CSV table of C-alpha atoms in Angstrom, one decimal:
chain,number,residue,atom,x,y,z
A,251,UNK,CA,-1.7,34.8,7.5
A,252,UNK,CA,-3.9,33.0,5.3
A,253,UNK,CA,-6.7,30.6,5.9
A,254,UNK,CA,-6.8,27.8,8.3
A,255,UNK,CA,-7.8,24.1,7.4
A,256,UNK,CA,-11.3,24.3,8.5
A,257,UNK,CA,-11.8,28.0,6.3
A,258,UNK,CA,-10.2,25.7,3.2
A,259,UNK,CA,-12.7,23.1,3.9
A,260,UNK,CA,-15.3,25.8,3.6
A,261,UNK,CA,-14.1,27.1,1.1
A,262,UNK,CA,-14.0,23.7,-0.7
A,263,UNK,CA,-17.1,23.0,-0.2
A,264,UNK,CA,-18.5,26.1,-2.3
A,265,UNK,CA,-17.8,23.1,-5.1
A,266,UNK,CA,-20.4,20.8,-4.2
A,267,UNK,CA,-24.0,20.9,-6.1
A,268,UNK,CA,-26.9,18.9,-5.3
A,269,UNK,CA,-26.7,15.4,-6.3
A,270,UNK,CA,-23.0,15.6,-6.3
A,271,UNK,CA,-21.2,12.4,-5.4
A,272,UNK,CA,-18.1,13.4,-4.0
A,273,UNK,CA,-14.6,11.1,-2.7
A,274,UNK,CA,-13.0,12.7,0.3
A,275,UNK,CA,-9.8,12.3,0.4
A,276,UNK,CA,-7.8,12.2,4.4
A,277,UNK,CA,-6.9,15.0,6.3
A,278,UNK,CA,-8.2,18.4,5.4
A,279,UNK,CA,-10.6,17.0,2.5
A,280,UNK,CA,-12.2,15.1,5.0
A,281,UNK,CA,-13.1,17.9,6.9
A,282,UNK,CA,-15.1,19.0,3.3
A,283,UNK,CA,-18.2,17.2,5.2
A,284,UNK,CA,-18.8,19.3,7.8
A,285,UNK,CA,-19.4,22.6,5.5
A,286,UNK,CA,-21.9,20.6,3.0
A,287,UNK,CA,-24.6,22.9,2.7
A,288,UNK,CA,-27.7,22.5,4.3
A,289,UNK,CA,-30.9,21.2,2.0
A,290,UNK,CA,-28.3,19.8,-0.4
A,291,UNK,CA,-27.8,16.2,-1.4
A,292,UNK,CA,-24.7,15.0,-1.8
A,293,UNK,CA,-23.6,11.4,-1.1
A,294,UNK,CA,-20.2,10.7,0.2
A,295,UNK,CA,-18.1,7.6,-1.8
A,296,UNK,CA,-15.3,5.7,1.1
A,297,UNK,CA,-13.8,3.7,-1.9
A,298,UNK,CA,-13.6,0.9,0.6
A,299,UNK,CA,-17.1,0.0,-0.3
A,300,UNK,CA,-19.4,2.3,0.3
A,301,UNK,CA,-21.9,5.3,-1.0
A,302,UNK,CA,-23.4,7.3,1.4
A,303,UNK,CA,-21.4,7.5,4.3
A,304,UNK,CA,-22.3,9.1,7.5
A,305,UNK,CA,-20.6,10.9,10.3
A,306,UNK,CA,-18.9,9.0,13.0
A,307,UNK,CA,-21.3,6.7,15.2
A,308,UNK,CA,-22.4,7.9,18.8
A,309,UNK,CA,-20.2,6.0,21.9
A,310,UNK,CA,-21.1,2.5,22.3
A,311,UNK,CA,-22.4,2.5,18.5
A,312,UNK,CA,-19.5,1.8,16.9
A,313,UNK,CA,-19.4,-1.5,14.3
A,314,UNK,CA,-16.0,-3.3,13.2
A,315,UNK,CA,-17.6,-3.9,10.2
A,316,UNK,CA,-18.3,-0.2,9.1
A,317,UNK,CA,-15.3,1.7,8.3
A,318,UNK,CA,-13.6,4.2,6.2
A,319,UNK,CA,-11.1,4.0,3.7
A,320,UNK,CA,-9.4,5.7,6.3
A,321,UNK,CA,-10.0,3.0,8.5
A,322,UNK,CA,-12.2,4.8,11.1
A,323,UNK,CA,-15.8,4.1,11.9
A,324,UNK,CA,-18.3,5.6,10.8
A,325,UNK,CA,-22.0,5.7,9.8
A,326,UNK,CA,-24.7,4.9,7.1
A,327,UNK,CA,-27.2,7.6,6.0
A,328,UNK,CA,-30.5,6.6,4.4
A,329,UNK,CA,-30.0,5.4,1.0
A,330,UNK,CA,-26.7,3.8,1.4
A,331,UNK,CA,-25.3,1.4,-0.4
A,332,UNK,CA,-22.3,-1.1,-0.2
A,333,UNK,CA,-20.6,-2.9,-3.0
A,334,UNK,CA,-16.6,-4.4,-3.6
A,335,UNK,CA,-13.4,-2.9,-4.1
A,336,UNK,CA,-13.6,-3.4,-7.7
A,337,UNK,CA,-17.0,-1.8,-8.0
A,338,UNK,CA,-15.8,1.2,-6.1
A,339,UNK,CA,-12.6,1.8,-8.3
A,340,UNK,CA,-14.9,1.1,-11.2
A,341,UNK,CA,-17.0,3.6,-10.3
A,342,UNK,CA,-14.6,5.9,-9.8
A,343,UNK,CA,-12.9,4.8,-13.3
A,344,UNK,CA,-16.2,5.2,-15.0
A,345,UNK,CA,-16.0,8.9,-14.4
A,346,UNK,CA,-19.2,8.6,-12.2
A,347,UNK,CA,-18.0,10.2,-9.0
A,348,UNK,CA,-18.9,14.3,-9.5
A,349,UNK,CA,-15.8,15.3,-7.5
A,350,UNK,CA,-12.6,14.5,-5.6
A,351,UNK,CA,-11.0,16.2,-3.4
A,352,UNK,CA,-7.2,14.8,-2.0
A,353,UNK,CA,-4.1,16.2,-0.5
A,354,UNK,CA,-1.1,17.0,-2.0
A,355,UNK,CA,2.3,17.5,-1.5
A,356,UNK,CA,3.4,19.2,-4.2
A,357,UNK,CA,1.3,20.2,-7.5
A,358,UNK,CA,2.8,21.3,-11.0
A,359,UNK,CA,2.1,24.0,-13.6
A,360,UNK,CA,0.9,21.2,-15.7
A,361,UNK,CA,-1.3,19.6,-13.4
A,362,UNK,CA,0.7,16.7,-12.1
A,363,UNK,CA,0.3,15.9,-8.5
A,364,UNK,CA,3.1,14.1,-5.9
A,365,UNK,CA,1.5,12.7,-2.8
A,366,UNK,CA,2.4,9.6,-1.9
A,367,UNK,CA,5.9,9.0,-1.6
A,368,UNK,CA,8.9,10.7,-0.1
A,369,UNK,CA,12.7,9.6,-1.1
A,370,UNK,CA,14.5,8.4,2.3
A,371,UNK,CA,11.6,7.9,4.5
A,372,UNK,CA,9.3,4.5,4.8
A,373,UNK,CA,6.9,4.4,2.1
A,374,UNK,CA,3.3,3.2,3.1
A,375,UNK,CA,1.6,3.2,-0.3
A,376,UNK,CA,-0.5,4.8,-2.7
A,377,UNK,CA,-3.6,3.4,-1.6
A,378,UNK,CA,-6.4,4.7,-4.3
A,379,UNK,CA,-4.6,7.5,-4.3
A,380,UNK,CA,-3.5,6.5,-7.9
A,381,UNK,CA,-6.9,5.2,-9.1
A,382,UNK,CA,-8.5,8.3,-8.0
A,383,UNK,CA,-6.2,10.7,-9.9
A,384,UNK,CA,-6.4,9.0,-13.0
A,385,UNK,CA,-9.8,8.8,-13.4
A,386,UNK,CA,-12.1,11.3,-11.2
A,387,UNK,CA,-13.2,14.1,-13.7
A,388,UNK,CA,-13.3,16.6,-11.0
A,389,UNK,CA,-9.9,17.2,-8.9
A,390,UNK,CA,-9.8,19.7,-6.3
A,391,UNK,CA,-6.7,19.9,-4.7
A,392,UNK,CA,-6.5,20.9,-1.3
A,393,UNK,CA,-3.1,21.8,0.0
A,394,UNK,CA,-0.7,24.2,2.0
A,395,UNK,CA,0.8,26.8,-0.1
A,396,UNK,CA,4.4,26.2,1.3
A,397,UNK,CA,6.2,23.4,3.5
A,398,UNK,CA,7.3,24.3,6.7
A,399,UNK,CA,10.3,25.8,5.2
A,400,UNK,CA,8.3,28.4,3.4
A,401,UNK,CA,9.1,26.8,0.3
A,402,UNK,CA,6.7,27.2,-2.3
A,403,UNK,CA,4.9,23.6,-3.1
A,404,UNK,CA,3.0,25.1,-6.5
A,405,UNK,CA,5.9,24.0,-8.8
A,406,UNK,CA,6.9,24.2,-12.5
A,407,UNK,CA,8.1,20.2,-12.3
A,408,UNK,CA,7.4,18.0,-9.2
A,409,UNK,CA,10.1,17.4,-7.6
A,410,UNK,CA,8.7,13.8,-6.0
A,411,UNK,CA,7.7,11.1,-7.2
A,412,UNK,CA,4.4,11.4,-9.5
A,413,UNK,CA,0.8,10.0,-7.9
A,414,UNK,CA,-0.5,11.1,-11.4
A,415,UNK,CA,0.0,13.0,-14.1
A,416,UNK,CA,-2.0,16.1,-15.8
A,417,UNK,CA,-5.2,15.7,-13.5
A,418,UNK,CA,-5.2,18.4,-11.1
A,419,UNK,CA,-7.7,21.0,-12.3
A,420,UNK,CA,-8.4,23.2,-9.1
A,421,UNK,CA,-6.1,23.9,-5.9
A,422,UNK,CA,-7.6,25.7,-2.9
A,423,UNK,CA,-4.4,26.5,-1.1
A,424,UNK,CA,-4.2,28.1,2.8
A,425,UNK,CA,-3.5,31.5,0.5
A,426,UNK,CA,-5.6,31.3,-2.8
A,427,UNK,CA,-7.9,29.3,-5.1
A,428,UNK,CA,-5.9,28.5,-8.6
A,429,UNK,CA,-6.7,27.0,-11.5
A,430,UNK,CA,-4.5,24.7,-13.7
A,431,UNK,CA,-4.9,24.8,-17.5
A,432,UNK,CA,-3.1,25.7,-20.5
A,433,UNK,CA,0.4,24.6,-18.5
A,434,UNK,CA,0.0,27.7,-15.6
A,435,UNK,CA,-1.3,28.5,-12.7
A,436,UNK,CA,-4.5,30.7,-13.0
A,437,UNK,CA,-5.1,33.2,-9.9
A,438,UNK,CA,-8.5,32.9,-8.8
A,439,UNK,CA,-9.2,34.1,-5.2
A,440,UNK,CA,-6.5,35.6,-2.1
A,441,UNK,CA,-7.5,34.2,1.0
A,442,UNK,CA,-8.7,37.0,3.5
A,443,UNK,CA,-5.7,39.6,4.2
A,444,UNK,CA,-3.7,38.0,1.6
A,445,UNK,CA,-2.3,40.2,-1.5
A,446,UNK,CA,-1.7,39.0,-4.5
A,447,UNK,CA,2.1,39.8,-4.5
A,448,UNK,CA,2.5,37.8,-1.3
A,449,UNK,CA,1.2,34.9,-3.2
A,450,UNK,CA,3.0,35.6,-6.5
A,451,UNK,CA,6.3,35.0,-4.2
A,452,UNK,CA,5.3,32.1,-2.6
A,453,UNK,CA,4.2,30.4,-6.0
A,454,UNK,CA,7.2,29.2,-7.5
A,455,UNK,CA,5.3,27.5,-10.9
A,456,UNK,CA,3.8,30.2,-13.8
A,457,UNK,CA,1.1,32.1,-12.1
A,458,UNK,CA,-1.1,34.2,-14.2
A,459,UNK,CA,-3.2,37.2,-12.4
A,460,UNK,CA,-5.7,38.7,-14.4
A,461,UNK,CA,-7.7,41.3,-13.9
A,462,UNK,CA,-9.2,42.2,-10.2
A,463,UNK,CA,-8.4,39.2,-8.1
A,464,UNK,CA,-11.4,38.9,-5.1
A,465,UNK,CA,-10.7,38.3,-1.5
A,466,UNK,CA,-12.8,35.1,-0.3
A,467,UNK,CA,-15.8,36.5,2.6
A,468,UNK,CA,-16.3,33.8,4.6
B,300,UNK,CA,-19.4,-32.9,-2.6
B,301,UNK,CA,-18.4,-31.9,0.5
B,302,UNK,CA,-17.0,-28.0,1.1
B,303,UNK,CA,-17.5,-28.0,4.7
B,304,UNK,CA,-14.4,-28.5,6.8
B,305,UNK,CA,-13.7,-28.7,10.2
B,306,UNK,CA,-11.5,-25.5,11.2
B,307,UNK,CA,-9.0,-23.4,10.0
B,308,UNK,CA,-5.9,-25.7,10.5
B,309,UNK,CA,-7.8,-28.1,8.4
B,310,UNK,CA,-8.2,-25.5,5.9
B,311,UNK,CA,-5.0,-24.2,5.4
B,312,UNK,CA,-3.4,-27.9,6.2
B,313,UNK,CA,-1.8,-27.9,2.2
B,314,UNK,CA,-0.4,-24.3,2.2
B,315,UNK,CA,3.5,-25.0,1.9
B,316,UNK,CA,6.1,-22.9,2.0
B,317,UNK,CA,6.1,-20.4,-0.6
B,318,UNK,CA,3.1,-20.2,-1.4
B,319,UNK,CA,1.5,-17.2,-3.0
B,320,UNK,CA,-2.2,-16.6,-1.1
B,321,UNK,CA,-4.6,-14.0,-1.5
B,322,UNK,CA,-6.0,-12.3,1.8
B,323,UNK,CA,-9.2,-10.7,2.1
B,324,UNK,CA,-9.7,-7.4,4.1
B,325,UNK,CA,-9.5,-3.6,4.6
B,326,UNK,CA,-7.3,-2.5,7.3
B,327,UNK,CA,-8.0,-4.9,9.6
B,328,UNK,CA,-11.9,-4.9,8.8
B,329,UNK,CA,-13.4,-8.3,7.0
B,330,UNK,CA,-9.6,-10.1,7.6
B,331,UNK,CA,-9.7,-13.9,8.0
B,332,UNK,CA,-8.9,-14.1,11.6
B,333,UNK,CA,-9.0,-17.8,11.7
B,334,UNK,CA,-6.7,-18.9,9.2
B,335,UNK,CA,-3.9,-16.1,9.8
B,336,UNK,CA,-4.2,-18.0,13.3
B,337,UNK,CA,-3.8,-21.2,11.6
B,338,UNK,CA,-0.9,-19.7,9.3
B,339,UNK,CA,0.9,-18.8,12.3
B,340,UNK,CA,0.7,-22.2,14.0
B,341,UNK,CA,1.6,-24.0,10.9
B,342,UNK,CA,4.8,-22.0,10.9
B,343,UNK,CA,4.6,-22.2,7.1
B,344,UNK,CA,7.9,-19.7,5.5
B,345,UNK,CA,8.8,-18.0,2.4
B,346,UNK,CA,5.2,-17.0,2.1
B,347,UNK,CA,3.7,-14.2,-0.8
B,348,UNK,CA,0.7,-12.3,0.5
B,349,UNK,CA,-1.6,-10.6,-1.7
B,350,UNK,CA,-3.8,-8.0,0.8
B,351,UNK,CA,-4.9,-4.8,0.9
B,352,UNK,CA,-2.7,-4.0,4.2
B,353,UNK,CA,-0.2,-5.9,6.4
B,354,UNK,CA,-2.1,-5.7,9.8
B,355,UNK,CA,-1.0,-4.1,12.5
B,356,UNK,CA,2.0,-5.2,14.9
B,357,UNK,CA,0.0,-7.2,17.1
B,358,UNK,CA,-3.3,-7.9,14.6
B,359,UNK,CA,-3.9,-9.5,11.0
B,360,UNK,CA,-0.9,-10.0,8.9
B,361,UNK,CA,1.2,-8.4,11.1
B,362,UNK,CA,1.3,-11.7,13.2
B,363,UNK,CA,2.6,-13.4,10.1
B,364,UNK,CA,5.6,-10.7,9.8
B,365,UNK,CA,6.2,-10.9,13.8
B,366,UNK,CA,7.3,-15.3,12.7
B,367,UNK,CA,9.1,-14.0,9.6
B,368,UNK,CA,6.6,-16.3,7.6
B,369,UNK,CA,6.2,-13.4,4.9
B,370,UNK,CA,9.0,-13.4,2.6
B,371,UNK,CA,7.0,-10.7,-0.1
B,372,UNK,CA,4.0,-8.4,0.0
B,373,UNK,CA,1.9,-6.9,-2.4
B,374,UNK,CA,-0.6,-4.2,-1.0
B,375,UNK,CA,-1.6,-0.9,-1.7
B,376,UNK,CA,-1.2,0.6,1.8
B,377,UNK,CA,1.2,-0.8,4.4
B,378,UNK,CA,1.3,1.7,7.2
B,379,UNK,CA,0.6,0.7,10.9
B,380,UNK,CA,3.2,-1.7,11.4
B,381,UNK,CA,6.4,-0.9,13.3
B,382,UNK,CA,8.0,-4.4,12.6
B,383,UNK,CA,7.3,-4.2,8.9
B,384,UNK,CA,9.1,-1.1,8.6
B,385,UNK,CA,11.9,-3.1,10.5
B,386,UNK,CA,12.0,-5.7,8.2
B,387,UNK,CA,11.0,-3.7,4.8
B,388,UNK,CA,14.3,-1.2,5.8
B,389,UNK,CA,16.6,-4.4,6.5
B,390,UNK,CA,15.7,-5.8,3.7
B,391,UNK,CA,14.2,-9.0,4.9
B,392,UNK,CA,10.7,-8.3,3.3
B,393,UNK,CA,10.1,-7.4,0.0
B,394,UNK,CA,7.2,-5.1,-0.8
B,395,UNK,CA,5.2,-4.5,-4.2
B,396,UNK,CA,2.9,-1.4,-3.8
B,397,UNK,CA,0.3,-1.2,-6.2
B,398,UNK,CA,-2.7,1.1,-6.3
B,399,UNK,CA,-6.0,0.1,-4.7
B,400,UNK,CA,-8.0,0.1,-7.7
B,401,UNK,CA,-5.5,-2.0,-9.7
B,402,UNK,CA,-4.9,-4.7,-7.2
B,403,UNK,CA,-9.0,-5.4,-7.0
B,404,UNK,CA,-9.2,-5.0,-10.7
B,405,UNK,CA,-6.0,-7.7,-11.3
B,406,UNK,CA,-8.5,-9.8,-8.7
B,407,UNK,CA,-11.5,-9.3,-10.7
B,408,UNK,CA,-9.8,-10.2,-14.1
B,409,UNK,CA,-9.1,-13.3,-12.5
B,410,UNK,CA,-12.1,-14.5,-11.6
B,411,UNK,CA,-14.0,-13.6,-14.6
B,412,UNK,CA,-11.0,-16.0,-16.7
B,413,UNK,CA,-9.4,-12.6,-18.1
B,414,UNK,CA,-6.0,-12.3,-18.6
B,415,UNK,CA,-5.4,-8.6,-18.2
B,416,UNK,CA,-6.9,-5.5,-17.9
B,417,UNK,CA,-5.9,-1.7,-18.7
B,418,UNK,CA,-6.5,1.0,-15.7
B,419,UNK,CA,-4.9,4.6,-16.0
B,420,UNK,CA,-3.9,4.8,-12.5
B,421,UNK,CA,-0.1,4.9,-12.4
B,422,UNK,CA,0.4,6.4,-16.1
B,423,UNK,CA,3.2,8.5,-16.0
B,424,UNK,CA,4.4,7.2,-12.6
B,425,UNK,CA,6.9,4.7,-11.4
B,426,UNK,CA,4.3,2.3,-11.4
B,427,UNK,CA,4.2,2.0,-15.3
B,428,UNK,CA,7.9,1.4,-15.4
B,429,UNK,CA,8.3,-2.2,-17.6
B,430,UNK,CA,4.3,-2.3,-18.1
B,431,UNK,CA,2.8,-1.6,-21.4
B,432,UNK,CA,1.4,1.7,-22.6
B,433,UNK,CA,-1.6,1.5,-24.4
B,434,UNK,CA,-3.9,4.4,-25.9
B,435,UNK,CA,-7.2,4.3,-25.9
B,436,UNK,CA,-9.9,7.0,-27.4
B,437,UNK,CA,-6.7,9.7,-26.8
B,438,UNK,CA,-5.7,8.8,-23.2
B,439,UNK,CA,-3.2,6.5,-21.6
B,440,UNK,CA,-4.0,3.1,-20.2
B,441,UNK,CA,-1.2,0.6,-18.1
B,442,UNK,CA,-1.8,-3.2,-19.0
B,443,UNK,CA,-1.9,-4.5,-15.5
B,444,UNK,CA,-2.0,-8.7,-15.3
B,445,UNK,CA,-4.7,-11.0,-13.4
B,446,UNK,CA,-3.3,-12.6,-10.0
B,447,UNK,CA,-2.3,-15.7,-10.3
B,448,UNK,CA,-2.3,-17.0,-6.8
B,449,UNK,CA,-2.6,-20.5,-5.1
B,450,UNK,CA,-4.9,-19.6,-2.6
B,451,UNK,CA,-7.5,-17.3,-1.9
B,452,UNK,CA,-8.5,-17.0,2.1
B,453,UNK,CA,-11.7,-15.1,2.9
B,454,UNK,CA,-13.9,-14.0,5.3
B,455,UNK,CA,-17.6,-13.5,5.0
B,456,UNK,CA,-20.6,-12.9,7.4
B,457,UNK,CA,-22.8,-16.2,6.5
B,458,UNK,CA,-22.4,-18.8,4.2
B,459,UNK,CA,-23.9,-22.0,3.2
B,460,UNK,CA,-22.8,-25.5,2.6
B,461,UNK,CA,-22.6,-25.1,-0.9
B,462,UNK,CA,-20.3,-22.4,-0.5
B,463,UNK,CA,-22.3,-19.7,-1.1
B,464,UNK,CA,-21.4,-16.2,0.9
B,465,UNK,CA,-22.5,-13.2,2.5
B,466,UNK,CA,-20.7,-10.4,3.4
B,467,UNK,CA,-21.3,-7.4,5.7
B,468,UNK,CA,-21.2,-3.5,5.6
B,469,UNK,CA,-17.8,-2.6,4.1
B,470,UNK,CA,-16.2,-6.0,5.5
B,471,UNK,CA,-16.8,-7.3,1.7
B,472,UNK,CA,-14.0,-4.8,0.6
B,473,UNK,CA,-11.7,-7.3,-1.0
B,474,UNK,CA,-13.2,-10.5,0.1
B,475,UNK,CA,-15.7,-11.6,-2.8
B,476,UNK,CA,-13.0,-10.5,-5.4
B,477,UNK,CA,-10.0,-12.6,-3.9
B,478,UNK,CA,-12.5,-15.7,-3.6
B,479,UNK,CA,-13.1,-15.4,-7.1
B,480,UNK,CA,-9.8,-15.1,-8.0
B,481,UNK,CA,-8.1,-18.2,-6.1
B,482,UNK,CA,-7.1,-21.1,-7.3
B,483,UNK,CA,-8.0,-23.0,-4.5
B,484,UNK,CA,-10.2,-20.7,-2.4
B,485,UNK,CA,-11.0,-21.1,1.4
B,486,UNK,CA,-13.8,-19.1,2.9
B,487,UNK,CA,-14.2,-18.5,7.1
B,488,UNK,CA,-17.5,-17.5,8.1
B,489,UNK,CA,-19.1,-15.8,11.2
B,490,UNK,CA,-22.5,-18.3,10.7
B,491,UNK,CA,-22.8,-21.3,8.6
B,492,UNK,CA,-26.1,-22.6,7.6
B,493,UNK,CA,-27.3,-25.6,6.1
B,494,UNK,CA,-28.0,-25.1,1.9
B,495,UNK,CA,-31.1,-23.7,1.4
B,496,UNK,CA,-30.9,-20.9,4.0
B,497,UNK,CA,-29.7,-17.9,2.2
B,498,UNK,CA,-31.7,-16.0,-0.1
B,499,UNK,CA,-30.0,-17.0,-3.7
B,500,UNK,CA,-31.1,-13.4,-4.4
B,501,UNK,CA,-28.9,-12.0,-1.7
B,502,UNK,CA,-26.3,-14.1,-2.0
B,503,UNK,CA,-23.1,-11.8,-2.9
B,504,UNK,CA,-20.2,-14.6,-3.7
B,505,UNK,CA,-21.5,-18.0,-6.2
B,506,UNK,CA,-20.4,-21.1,-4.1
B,507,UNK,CA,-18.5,-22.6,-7.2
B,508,UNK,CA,-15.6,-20.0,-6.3
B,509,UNK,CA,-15.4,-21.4,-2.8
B,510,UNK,CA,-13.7,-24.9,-2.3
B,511,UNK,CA,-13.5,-25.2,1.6
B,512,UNK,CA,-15.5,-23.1,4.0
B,513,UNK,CA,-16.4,-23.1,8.0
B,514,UNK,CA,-17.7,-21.8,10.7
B,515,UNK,CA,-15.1,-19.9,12.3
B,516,UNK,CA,-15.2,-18.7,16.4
B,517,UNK,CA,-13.7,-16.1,18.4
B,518,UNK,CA,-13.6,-13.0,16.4
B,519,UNK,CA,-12.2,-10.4,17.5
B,520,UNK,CA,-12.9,-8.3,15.2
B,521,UNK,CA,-10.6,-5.3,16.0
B,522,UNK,CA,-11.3,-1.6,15.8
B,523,UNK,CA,-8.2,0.4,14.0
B,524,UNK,CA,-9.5,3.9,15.0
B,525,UNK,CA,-12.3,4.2,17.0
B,526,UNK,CA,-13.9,7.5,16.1
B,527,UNK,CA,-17.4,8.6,17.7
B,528,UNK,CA,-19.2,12.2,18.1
B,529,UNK,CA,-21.1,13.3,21.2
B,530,UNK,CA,-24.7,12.4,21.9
């Protein structure tokens, strides 16, 4: 039941305009890329230095010296440009990348997001996980509904600790696409074969449903 | 004046122990192979390292933790290392986590002679805990402080005698801020050429925030994921 990673990605990427410059975020958002619609511009920001990344390079082509923030290498497109780590988060400070989309763990009612830490287990870091919340304009969350457990992770308080706070402002979950505003959960969109019951009980924050809620057609 | 030096253990000859020194790099891409080399010969203890990441087990800083030469790290990412998780959960390393955008910001401020800056990333987190809160136009800003750091240890593509440096595709990441923002900065480079050579118009890191610099050899230059697509 519900949407798989790659239908989220797609679904995601019904976001993007031309000219958008958009920071992809690992895991899911990353896949984002591959449903970018064809004849449309947008430029991809690795906030370890560079704006128009490309997809990965061909065997035998690959360059130490070209990477992504997730560490993996990658391409230039025409156009590219690369700059410092300060520049980068100042860019993304500056409110001038269009969109960002990131994982979470868990999201709140009031738009706080937890994705960086877990209690008991070896922390690794907030990388720009941080910067990026705080600043991007445009957050698009992109998440599993529930944990393994079937526990719901659309919450009235994170339980976690906080990568940010009030920021999150769309969440395209493996079940639905919500909006958070006014300190609820707005029902958008059921993923295919979904009903909007089944995702009332699996969001444990405020959720508001309104009206006709539309099944996504992929 | 003379910048140019003969090789990383002459370099790094007056780091002592305890010393607090910058390290330039993403991952492991743009690291200053040389003079962690040199580091690890010297034996030097008690170190703080100011980087991005802490290497991997066998690569970058993570040859550092393997001598127990880093007593504190402060990074904004420190996965990839088995024996830093040892020591972090024994409670032989310290660790100060600190977003991305923050720590090359606090670099930054350094080298342009300020003393602080304010950044909203980590308002409302544990990350503000004991900073100031300042409000700014309606929203919420974190005073975050410039390093303060004995050395800076870089690595660029090409640099000159004067000091001046070049970096490379996203191996600049960290690297021109931290040079700015040491007290004593030490730059290793892939090709050194004589003044004169590099195009002042390209030139990406002034010479006057570089004190030592030379031509470093055998780089590795490891891959951390290797990721390609079919022809």
């Amino acid at each position: 039941m519900g949407m798989t990673k790659e239908q989220i990605a797609q679904r995601i990427a019904r976001e993007l305009r031309d000219g958008y410059y958009v920071n992809l975020g690992i895991g899911i958002p990353t896949l984002v890329a591959n449903y970018i619609p064809s004849g449309m511009s947008v430029v991809l920001q690795s906030e370890n230095g560079l704006l128009g990344m490309g997809p990965f390079p061909f065997e035998g082509e690959e360059d130490a010296d070209l990477i992504n923030a997730g560490k993996q290498t990658i391409t230039t497109v025409p156009g590219s440009v690369f700059f410092d780590s300060a520049m980068s988060f100042g860019m993304i400070r500056a409110g001038k990348v269009d969109l960002t989309v990131l994982g979470a763990m868990e999201v709140s009612q009031d738009g706080d997001i937890a994705n960086w830490k877990i209690p008991g287990k070896m922390v690794k870091g907030m990388g720009g996980a941080m910067d990026l919340v705080a600043s991007a304009r445009n957050i698009i969350v992109a998440m599993m509904h529930t944990n393994p457990k079937g526990e719901s992770k659309l919450l009235p308080a994170c339980q976690l600790p906080l990568t940010g706070i009030r920021c999150v402002k769309r969440i395209v979950s493996d079940l639905a696409v919500l909006d958070v505003y006014d300190g609820v959960f707005h029902l958008l969109e059921r993923a295919p074969g979904v009903s909007v019951d089944y995702i009332k009980e699996r969001t444990a924050g405020v959720l508001v449903v309104q009206g006709e809620i539309p099944e996504i057609v992929f | 004046m003379n910048k140019v030096i003969s090789g990383a253990d002459q370099a790094i000859s007056d780091i002592e122990d305890g010393a607090v020194i910058l390290l330039g790099g993403f991952g492991l891409c743009g690291i200053p192979e040389n003079c962690i080399a040199a580091l690890v010969r010297k034996k030097v203890k008690n170190l703080t390292c100011i980087s991005n990441n802490a290497g991997v087990d066998d690569f970058g800083i993570g040859l550092m933790l393997q001598q127990r030469q880093v007593k504190k790290m402060i990074s904004s990412y420190v996965g990839e290392n088995a024996e830093f998780e040892r020591q972090l959960l024994s409670g032989e390393l310290e660790v100060e986590l600190i977003p991305q955008g923050t720590l090359a910001t606090r670099c930054l401020a350094a080298g342009y002679g300020m003393p602080a800056i304010y950044t909203p990333a980590g308002v409302g987190t544990e990350v503000a805990a004991g900073k100031e809160v300042r409000t700014f136009n309606g929203k919420e800003f974190l005073m975050e402080m410039a390093f303060n750091a004995d050395f800076a240890i870089v690595k660029a593509w090409k640099g000159d005698t004067q000091g001046n440096l070049i970096f490379r595709a996203t191996s600049r990441n960290f690297n021109p801020l931290m040079a700015m923002a040491g007290k004593l900065t030490i730059a290793e480079v892939e090709e050194l050429v004589p003044a004169g050579e590099l195009d002042p118009d390209q030139i990406h890191t002034p010479g006057i925030y570089v004190h030592r610099i030379f031509q470093g050899s055998n780089y590795e230059k490891r891959i951390e994921q290797r990721t390609t697509r079919i022809r």
